[in-house]
Coordinates of C-alpha atoms and ligand atoms in Angstrom, one line a residue:
M1 CA -27.8 -30.0 15.4
G2 CA -27.0 -32.1 18.6
R3 CA -23.9 -32.1 20.7
G4 CA -21.8 -35.0 19.4
K5 CA -18.5 -34.5 21.2
R6 CA -15.5 -36.8 20.8
A7 CA -12.0 -37.0 22.0
V8 CA -9.6 -35.1 19.8
S9 CA -5.9 -35.8 19.2
R10 CA -4.0 -33.0 20.8
R11 CA -1.1 -33.6 18.4
R12 CA -3.4 -32.8 15.4
V13 CA -5.5 -30.0 16.8
I14 CA -4.0 -26.7 17.8
G15 CA -6.0 -23.8 19.0
A16 CA -5.1 -20.5 17.4
A17 CA -5.0 -17.0 18.7
A18 CA -5.8 -14.5 16.1
A19 CA -4.9 -11.1 17.4
G20 CA -1.9 -8.7 17.5
L21 CA 0.1 -10.2 14.6
A22 CA 2.4 -8.3 12.3
G23 CA 4.1 -8.9 9.0
A24 CA 3.0 -11.0 6.1
G25 CA 6.1 -13.0 5.4
V26 CA 5.0 -14.3 2.1
P27 CA 7.0 -13.6 -1.1
G28 CA 6.4 -10.2 -2.6
A29 CA 4.5 -9.7 -5.8
A30 CA 4.8 -6.9 -8.3
G31 CA 1.6 -6.3 -10.2
A32 CA 0.2 -3.4 -12.2
A33 CA -3.2 -3.4 -10.5
G34 CA -3.9 -2.8 -6.8
G35 CA -1.6 0.2 -6.3
R36 CA -3.9 2.1 -4.0
A37 CA -4.2 -0.9 -1.6
A38 CA -0.4 -1.4 -1.5
E39 CA 0.1 2.4 -0.9
R40 CA -2.2 2.2 2.1
G41 CA 0.1 -0.2 3.9
G42 CA -1.0 -3.0 6.1
R43 CA 0.1 -6.5 6.9
Y44 CA -0.6 -7.7 3.4
A45 CA 0.4 -4.7 1.4
G46 CA 1.8 -5.7 -2.0
K47 CA 0.6 -9.3 -1.7
T48 CA -1.8 -11.1 -3.9
V49 CA -4.4 -13.2 -2.2
L50 CA -6.8 -15.6 -3.9
I51 CA -9.9 -16.8 -2.2
T52 CA -12.4 -19.4 -3.5
G53 CA -16.0 -18.9 -2.3
A54 CA -15.9 -15.3 -1.2
T55 CA -19.4 -14.2 -2.3
S56 CA -20.7 -14.8 1.3
G57 CA -19.8 -15.9 4.8
I58 CA -16.2 -16.6 5.9
G59 CA -14.8 -16.1 2.4
R60 CA -16.4 -12.7 2.0
A61 CA -15.2 -11.6 5.5
A62 CA -11.7 -12.8 4.6
A63 CA -11.7 -10.9 1.3
V64 CA -12.7 -7.8 3.1
A65 CA -10.1 -8.3 5.9
F66 CA -7.2 -9.2 3.5
A67 CA -8.0 -6.1 1.4
A68 CA -8.2 -3.9 4.4
E69 CA -4.7 -5.0 5.2
G70 CA -3.5 -4.0 1.8
A71 CA -3.8 -7.2 -0.2
R72 CA -5.0 -7.4 -3.8
V73 CA -7.7 -10.0 -3.6
G74 CA -8.9 -12.2 -6.5
F75 CA -11.9 -14.2 -5.5
C76 CA -14.6 -16.5 -7.0
G77 CA -18.0 -17.9 -6.3
R78 CA -20.9 -18.7 -8.6
R79 CA -23.4 -15.9 -7.7
E80 CA -22.3 -13.0 -9.8
R81 CA -24.5 -10.4 -8.2
L82 CA -23.0 -11.1 -4.8
G83 CA -19.5 -11.3 -6.2
R84 CA -19.8 -7.8 -7.8
A85 CA -21.3 -6.5 -4.5
V86 CA -18.3 -7.7 -2.5
E87 CA -15.9 -6.3 -5.1
E88 CA -17.6 -2.9 -4.9
E89 CA -17.7 -2.9 -1.1
I90 CA -13.9 -3.6 -1.0
R91 CA -13.2 -0.9 -3.6
A92 CA -15.4 1.6 -2.0
A93 CA -13.4 1.2 1.2
G94 CA -10.2 1.9 -0.8
G95 CA -9.1 -1.7 -1.2
E96 CA -8.4 -3.7 -4.3
A97 CA -10.4 -6.8 -5.4
T98 CA -11.5 -8.6 -8.5
Y99 CA -14.4 -11.0 -8.7
I100 CA -14.1 -13.8 -11.2
R101 CA -17.0 -16.1 -11.6
A102 CA -15.9 -19.7 -11.2
D103 CA -17.4 -23.0 -10.0
V104 CA -14.8 -25.0 -8.0
R105 CA -16.4 -28.3 -9.3
R106 CA -15.2 -27.4 -12.8
P107 CA -11.5 -28.0 -13.5
D108 CA -11.4 -25.6 -16.5
E109 CA -13.0 -22.8 -14.4
V110 CA -10.7 -23.3 -11.5
E111 CA -7.6 -23.3 -13.8
D112 CA -8.9 -20.2 -15.5
F113 CA -9.7 -18.4 -12.2
V114 CA -6.2 -19.1 -10.8
N115 CA -4.5 -18.0 -14.0
R116 CA -6.6 -14.8 -14.2
V117 CA -5.8 -13.8 -10.6
V118 CA -2.1 -14.3 -11.3
R119 CA -2.3 -12.3 -14.6
T120 CA -4.3 -9.5 -13.0
Y121 CA -2.1 -9.0 -10.0
G122 CA 1.2 -10.4 -11.1
G123 CA 1.6 -13.3 -8.8
L124 CA 0.1 -15.4 -6.0
D125 CA 1.3 -15.1 -2.4
V126 CA -1.6 -16.5 -0.4
A127 CA -4.5 -18.8 -1.4
L128 CA -7.5 -19.4 0.8
N129 CA -9.4 -22.4 -0.6
N130 CA -12.6 -21.9 1.2
A131 CA -15.6 -22.7 -1.0
G132 CA -17.9 -25.3 0.6
I133 CA -21.5 -26.4 1.0
Q134 CA -23.5 -28.4 3.5
K135 CA -26.7 -30.3 2.9
P136 CA -29.7 -30.8 5.2
F137 CA -29.1 -33.5 7.9
T138 CA -29.6 -36.9 6.3
D139 CA -28.6 -40.4 7.6
V140 CA -25.9 -41.9 5.4
H141 CA -28.2 -44.6 3.9
E142 CA -30.6 -41.9 2.8
V143 CA -28.1 -39.5 1.2
T144 CA -28.7 -39.5 -2.6
V145 CA -25.8 -40.2 -4.9
Q146 CA -26.3 -36.7 -6.4
E147 CA -26.0 -35.1 -2.9
W148 CA -22.9 -37.1 -2.1
D149 CA -21.3 -36.1 -5.4
D150 CA -22.2 -32.5 -4.9
V151 CA -20.6 -32.3 -1.4
A152 CA -17.6 -34.3 -2.4
S153 CA -17.0 -32.4 -5.7
T154 CA -17.2 -29.1 -3.9
N155 CA -15.6 -29.7 -0.5
I156 CA -12.7 -32.0 -1.3
R157 CA -12.4 -32.3 -5.1
G158 CA -12.7 -28.6 -5.4
I159 CA -9.8 -28.2 -2.9
F160 CA -7.7 -30.7 -4.9
L161 CA -8.4 -28.7 -8.1
A162 CA -7.4 -25.4 -6.5
L163 CA -4.1 -26.9 -5.1
K164 CA -3.4 -28.4 -8.5
Y165 CA -3.4 -25.0 -10.2
E166 CA -2.1 -22.8 -7.4
I167 CA 1.0 -24.8 -6.5
P168 CA 2.9 -24.5 -9.8
H169 CA 2.6 -20.7 -9.6
M170 CA 3.9 -20.6 -6.0
R171 CA 6.7 -23.0 -6.8
G172 CA 7.6 -20.9 -9.8
R173 CA 8.1 -17.8 -7.7
G174 CA 9.7 -19.3 -4.6
G175 CA 7.0 -19.9 -2.1
G176 CA 3.6 -18.9 -0.7
V177 CA 1.0 -19.9 1.8
I178 CA -2.0 -22.1 1.1
L179 CA -4.9 -22.2 3.5
V180 CA -7.9 -24.5 3.2
T181 CA -11.1 -24.0 5.1
G182 CA -11.7 -27.4 6.8
S183 CA -14.1 -27.7 9.7
S184 CA -14.4 -29.0 13.3
N185 CA -16.0 -31.9 11.4
Q186 CA -12.5 -33.0 10.5
F187 CA -12.3 -34.3 14.1
A188 CA -15.8 -35.1 15.2
T189 CA -19.3 -35.2 13.7
R190 CA -23.0 -35.6 14.5
P191 CA -25.7 -37.7 13.0
G192 CA -26.8 -36.5 9.5
L193 CA -23.4 -35.0 8.4
G194 CA -21.8 -38.1 6.9
S195 CA -21.0 -36.7 3.4
Y196 CA -19.8 -33.4 4.8
T197 CA -17.7 -35.1 7.5
A198 CA -16.2 -37.5 5.0
A199 CA -15.2 -34.6 2.7
K200 CA -13.8 -32.5 5.6
N201 CA -11.8 -35.5 6.9
G202 CA -10.3 -35.7 3.4
V203 CA -9.1 -32.1 3.8
S204 CA -6.8 -33.3 6.7
G205 CA -5.0 -35.8 4.6
L206 CA -4.7 -33.7 1.5
V207 CA -3.3 -30.8 3.5
Q208 CA -0.7 -33.1 5.1
A209 CA 0.4 -34.6 1.7
A210 CA 0.6 -31.2 0.0
A211 CA 2.5 -29.7 3.0
L212 CA 5.2 -32.4 2.9
E213 CA 5.5 -32.1 -0.9
N214 CA 5.8 -28.4 -0.8
A215 CA 7.8 -27.6 2.3
P216 CA 11.0 -27.8 0.3
H217 CA 9.5 -25.2 -2.0
N218 CA 8.9 -22.7 0.8
I219 CA 5.1 -23.2 0.5
R220 CA 3.1 -23.8 3.7
V221 CA -0.2 -25.7 3.5
V222 CA -2.5 -25.4 6.5
A223 CA -6.2 -26.0 7.2
L224 CA -8.2 -23.6 9.2
A225 CA -10.9 -25.7 11.0
P226 CA -13.8 -23.5 12.1
G227 CA -16.3 -24.5 14.6
M228 CA -19.9 -23.3 14.3
T229 CA -20.0 -20.0 12.5
D230 CA -23.0 -17.8 11.8
T231 CA -23.0 -17.8 8.0
P232 CA -25.7 -18.4 5.3
M233 CA -24.4 -22.0 5.0
L234 CA -26.5 -22.8 8.1
D235 CA -29.7 -21.8 6.3
V236 CA -29.9 -25.3 4.8
H237 CA -31.1 -26.4 8.3
R238 CA -33.7 -23.6 8.6
P239 CA -37.1 -25.1 9.3
D240 CA -39.9 -23.8 7.1
G241 CA -42.1 -21.1 8.5
L242 CA -39.7 -19.5 10.9
T243 CA -39.3 -15.7 10.8
D244 CA -35.8 -14.3 10.6
E245 CA -35.9 -13.5 14.3
Q246 CA -37.1 -17.0 15.2
W247 CA -34.3 -18.5 13.1
A248 CA -31.7 -16.3 14.8
Q249 CA -33.1 -17.4 18.2
E250 CA -33.0 -21.1 17.1
K251 CA -29.3 -20.8 16.0
A252 CA -28.4 -19.0 19.3
R253 CA -30.1 -21.8 21.3
F254 CA -28.3 -24.5 19.3
A255 CA -24.9 -22.7 19.7
A256 CA -25.5 -22.3 23.5
L257 CA -25.9 -26.1 23.7
G258 CA -23.2 -27.1 21.2
V259 CA -20.4 -24.7 21.9
D260 CA -19.3 -25.6 25.4
G261 CA -16.8 -22.8 25.6
F262 CA -18.2 -19.5 24.5
K263 CA -21.7 -20.8 24.1
R264 CA -22.2 -18.8 20.8
M265 CA -21.4 -19.2 17.2
A266 CA -18.3 -17.5 15.8
R267 CA -18.8 -14.4 13.6
P268 CA -17.3 -14.8 10.1
E269 CA -15.0 -11.9 10.9
E270 CA -13.4 -14.0 13.7
M271 CA -12.6 -16.8 11.2
A272 CA -11.2 -14.2 8.7
S273 CA -8.9 -12.8 11.4
A274 CA -7.7 -16.4 12.1
A275 CA -7.0 -16.8 8.4
L276 CA -4.9 -13.6 8.3
A277 CA -3.0 -14.8 11.3
L278 CA -2.3 -18.3 9.9
A279 CA -1.1 -16.8 6.6
S280 CA 1.3 -14.5 8.4
P281 CA 5.0 -15.1 9.4
D282 CA 3.8 -15.5 13.0
F283 CA 3.0 -19.0 11.9
A284 CA 6.1 -19.4 9.7
F285 CA 6.9 -22.9 11.2
Q286 CA 3.3 -24.1 10.8
T287 CA 2.5 -26.5 8.0
G288 CA 0.5 -29.7 7.4
A289 CA -1.7 -29.0 10.4
S290 CA -5.4 -28.5 10.8
V291 CA -5.9 -25.6 13.2
L292 CA -9.1 -25.8 15.2
V293 CA -10.8 -22.4 16.0
D294 CA -14.1 -23.5 17.6
G295 CA -14.7 -21.5 20.8
G296 CA -14.4 -24.6 22.9
Q297 CA -16.9 -26.7 20.9
L298 CA -14.8 -29.8 20.9
A299 CA -13.3 -29.3 24.3
G300 CA -16.4 -30.4 26.2
L301 CA -17.8 -33.9 26.7
Ligands
NAP1 N1 -20.5 -21.9 8.9 C1 -20.0 -22.8 9.6 O1 -20.5 -23.2 10.7 C2 -18.8 -23.6 9.1 C3 -18.1 -24.4 10.1 C4 -17.0 -25.0 9.7 C5 -16.5 -24.9 8.4 N2 -17.2 -24.1 7.5 C6 -16.6 -24.0 6.1 O2 -16.4 -22.7 5.8 C7 -16.4 -22.6 4.4 C8 -17.2 -21.3 4.0 O3 -18.6 -21.6 4.4 P1 -19.5 -20.4 5.0 O4 -19.9 -21.0 6.3 O5 -18.8 -19.1 4.9 O6 -20.8 -20.6 4.1 P2 -21.4 -19.6 3.0 O7 -21.7 -18.3 3.5 O8 -22.5 -20.4 2.4 O9 -20.2 -19.5 1.9 C9 -19.8 -20.5 1.1 C10 -19.1 -19.9 -0.1 O10 -18.6 -21.0 -1.0 C11 -19.0 -20.7 -2.3 N3 -19.3 -21.9 -3.0 C12 -20.1 -22.9 -2.8 N4 -20.1 -23.8 -3.8 C13 -19.2 -23.3 -4.7 C14 -18.8 -23.8 -6.0 N5 -19.3 -24.9 -6.5 N6 -18.0 -23.0 -6.7 C15 -17.5 -21.8 -6.2 N7 -17.9 -21.3 -5.0 C16 -18.7 -22.1 -4.3 C17 -20.3 -19.8 -2.1 O11 -20.4 -19.0 -3.3 P3 -21.6 -19.3 -4.4 O12 -22.8 -19.9 -3.8 O13 -21.8 -17.9 -4.9 O14 -20.9 -20.2 -5.4 C18 -19.9 -19.0 -0.9 O15 -19.2 -17.9 -1.3 C19 -16.9 -23.9 3.8 O16 -15.9 -24.7 3.4 C20 -17.6 -24.5 5.0 O17 -17.6 -25.9 4.9 C21 -18.3 -23.4 7.9

């Protein structure tokens, strides 16, 4: 976890403010389920939001945040126990959510997941294609073919599959917003992250192409590119034998070195609020871009 700074094209990277936004601006959806959430109001009242990879981390925080703003949230992930727990947490808070087990590496499961969310809630207004993995730092020539395929099939092929099955639903009902969770590794990397960086760079191009193809259909496609965020994904780098407290200290030390601006990692909730902002009509003219939200990580040399 070294510093690894690099110049970043200002034309492609746009810092986002995530507060004080109003109105969802995505097409309405009439569904039988989720009445309570819609009744409570909020920026996403009456909207259906689909999230891949919401059993933990940024996706989980986004599911909670969208539901708190009135959305009906359909989400997936492979770990059923965690999925059910997130679903229960949202419902206990008066929100509406449905967990559907799906592995984004499997075309049949992604197609079924998207279709079930649409059937359950009567449409699809916002998709946050977020599922992703990271592997322990490994030089490119030592990455196994299996590791490479696992990262690529989750972090870029899984995004392609989600877009493939989401876009026809959105075109069919006149529009929507598609977000993809990219990474600051779309713009710069560090040693040991070759497979992850290659997949995340792929996100930039896929988002651009999908944005151009779908702008005439009133569908925006945008990548949220988080910097270092304190989620369980980082645990792949946890050295053996550290206590939880030591690992927290190690992450804080690394963040202080690596994030030149705020000198800390983001909280998952800060990425969730950025996602809610990007999906809102405050960003109605935004499409095809990758929006860096990194606390100044890439601003420093
Ligand atoms: N944390 C960071 O510093 C950081 C920085 C930049 C970008 N990101 C990106 O943010 C996204 C979310 O990561 P996170 O940091 O929130 O990590 P996380 O807490 O580990 O969450 C990853 C989520 O993706 C799901 N997932 C992984 N593989 C999947 C598969 N094959 N099928 C379905 N779901 C799958 C996981 O669920 P299951 O394991 O239950 O399947 C989990 O819900 C990723 O795309 C990651 O690359 C993270």
